[in-house]
Coordinates of C-alpha atoms in Angstrom, one line a residue:
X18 CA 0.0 0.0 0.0
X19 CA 2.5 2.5 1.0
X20 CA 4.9 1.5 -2.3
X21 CA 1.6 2.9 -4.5
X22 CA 1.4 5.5 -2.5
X23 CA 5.1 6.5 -3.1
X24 CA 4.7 5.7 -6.5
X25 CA 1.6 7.6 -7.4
X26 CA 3.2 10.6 -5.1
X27 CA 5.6 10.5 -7.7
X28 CA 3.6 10.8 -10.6
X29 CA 0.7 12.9 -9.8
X30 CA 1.7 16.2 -12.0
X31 CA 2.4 13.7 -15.1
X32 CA 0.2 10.7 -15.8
X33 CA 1.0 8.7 -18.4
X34 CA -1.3 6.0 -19.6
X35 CA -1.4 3.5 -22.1
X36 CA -4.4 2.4 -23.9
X37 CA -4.4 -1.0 -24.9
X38 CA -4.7 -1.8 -28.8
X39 CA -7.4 -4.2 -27.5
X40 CA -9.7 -1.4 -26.3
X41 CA -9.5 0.2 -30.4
X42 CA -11.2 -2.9 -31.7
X43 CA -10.4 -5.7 -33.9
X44 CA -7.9 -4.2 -36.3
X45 CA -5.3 -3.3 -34.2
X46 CA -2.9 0.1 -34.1
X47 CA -3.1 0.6 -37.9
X48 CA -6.8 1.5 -37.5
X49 CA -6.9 3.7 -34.6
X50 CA -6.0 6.4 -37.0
X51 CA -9.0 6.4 -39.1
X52 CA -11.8 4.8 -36.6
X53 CA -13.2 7.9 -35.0
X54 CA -15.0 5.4 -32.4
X55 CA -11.8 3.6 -31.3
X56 CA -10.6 7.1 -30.4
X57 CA -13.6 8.5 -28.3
X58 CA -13.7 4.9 -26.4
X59 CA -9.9 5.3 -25.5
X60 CA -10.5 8.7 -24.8
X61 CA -13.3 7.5 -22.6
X62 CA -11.4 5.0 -21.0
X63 CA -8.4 7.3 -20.2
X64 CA -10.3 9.6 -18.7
X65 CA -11.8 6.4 -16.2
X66 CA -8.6 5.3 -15.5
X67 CA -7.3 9.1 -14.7
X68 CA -10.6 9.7 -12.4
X69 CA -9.5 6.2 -11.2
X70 CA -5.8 7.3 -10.4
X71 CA -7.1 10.6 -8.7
X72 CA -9.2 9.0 -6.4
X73 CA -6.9 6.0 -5.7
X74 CA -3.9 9.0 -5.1
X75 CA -6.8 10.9 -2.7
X76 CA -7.3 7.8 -0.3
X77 CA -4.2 7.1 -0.2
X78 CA -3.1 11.1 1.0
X79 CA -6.4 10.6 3.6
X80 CA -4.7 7.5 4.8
X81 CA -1.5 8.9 5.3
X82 CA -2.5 11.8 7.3
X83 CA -5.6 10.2 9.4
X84 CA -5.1 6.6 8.5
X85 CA -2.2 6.2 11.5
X86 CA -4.7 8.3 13.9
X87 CA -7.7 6.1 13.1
X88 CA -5.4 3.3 14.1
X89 CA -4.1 3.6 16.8
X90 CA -7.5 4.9 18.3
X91 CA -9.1 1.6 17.2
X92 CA -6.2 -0.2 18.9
X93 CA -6.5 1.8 21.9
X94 CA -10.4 0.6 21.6
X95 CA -9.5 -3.1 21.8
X96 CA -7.2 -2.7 24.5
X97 CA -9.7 -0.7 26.5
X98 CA -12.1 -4.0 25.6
X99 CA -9.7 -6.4 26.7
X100 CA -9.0 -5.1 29.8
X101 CA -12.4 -4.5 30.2
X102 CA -13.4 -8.2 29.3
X103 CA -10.2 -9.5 31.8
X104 CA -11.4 -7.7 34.6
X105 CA -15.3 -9.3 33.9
X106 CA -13.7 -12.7 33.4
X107 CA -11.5 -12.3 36.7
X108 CA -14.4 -11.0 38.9
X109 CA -16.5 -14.2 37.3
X110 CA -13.7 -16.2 38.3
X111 CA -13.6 -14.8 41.9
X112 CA -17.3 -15.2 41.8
X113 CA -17.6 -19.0 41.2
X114 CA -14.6 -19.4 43.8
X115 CA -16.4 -17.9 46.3
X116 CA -19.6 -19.6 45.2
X117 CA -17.6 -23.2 45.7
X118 CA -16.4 -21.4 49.0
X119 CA -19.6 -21.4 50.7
X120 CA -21.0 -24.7 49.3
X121 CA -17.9 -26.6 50.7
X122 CA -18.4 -24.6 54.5
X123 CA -22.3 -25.6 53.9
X124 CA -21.3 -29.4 53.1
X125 CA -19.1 -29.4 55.9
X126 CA -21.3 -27.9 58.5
X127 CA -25.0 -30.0 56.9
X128 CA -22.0 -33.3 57.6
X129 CA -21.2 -32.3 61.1
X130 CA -24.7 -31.5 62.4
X131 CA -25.4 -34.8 60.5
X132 CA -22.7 -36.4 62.4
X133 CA -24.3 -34.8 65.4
X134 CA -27.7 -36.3 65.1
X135 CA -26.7 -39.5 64.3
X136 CA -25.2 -39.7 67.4
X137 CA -27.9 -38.2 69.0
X138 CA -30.4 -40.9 67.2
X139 CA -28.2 -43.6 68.5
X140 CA -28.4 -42.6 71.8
X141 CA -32.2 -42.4 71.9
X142 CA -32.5 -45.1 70.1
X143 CA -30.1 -47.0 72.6
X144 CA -32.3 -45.7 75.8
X145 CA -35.8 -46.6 74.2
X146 CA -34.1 -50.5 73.8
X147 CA -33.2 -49.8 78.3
X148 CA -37.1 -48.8 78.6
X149 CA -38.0 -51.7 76.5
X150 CA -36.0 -54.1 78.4
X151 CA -37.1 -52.8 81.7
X152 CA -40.7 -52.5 80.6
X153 CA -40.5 -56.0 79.8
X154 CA -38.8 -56.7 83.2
X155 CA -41.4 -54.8 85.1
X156 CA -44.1 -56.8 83.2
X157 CA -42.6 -60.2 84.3
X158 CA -41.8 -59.1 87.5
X159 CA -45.8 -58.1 87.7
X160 CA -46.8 -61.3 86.5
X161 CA -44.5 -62.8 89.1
X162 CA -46.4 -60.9 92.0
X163 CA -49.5 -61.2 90.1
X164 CA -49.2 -65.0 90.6
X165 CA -47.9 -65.0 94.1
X166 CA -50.8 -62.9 95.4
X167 CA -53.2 -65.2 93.4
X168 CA -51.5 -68.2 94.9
X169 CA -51.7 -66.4 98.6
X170 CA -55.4 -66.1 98.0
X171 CA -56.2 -69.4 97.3
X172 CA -54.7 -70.6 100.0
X173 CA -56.2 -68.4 101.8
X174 CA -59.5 -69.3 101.3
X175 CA -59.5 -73.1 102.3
X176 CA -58.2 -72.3 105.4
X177 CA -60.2 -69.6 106.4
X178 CA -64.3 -70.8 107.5
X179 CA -66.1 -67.9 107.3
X180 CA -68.2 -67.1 104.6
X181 CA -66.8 -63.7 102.6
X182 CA -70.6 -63.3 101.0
X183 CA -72.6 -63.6 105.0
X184 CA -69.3 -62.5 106.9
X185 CA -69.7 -64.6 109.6
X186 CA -67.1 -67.1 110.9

């Protein structure tokens, strides 16, 4: 870009163009000089190809003077976005760590109070087996009594020679 540039900065008081013996018809050079049309089309095209060379010569002065400007202000652009996307990306990062943070402290906590009332459940679970046991004992121990006062009543009541319904003895 900059070699045309250099090269058309060199040539812009005198452009010289060449018009190509294909653009003057079939008949080659020999009958450019009497085909009036051949002429006017090459004039035609000349005057493209100079409008052509102006404008090519005109963006490439507007790029030399701004072009370097408009650069580096777009590269300042994307370098404002990076930084602006790293500083998101870091603050997502710290954001998920701190996220993972408080689930691992919540895990750890839920498993000690789990720990907790397991043992707690044991221990209940232990002392409802000691009431079970010792209601059981009470139970045969009542049936024990139960039979020992039945047994003291019916020997009670052959001996004795009254009559419980009359009460008299």
């Amino acid at each position: 870009l900059y070699a045309d540039f250099f090269y058309l900065w060199s040539l812009r008081r005198v452009c010289v163009f060449f018009v190509s013996t294909q653009s003057m018809g079939s008949s080659g050079i020999n009958a450019e000089y009497g085909d009036v049309t051949a002429w006017l089309s090459a004039v035609s095209n000349s005057r493209s190809q100079l409008e052509h060379q102006a404008i090519r010569l005109s963006n490439l002065e507007l790029l030399k003077e701004y072009g370097v400007n408009s650069w580096t202000t777009h590269l300042q652009e994307l370098q404002r976005l990076s930084e602006s996307q790293q500083k998101h990306l870091q603050s997502l990062r710290q954001e998920i760590q701190d996220t993972n943070w408080a689930r691992k402290k919540e895990h750890t906590e839920a498993g000690q109070r789990l720990q907790s009332l397991e043992g707690e459940w044991l221990e209940l679970v232990g002392k409802n087996y000691s009431v079970e046991r010792a209601c059981g004992e009470l139970e045969v121990e009542v049936e024990r009594l139960e039979r020992i006062r039945q047994e003291k009543m019916s020997q009670q009541l052959p001996d004795s020679s009254s009559d419980p319904v009359s009460g008299v003895e």
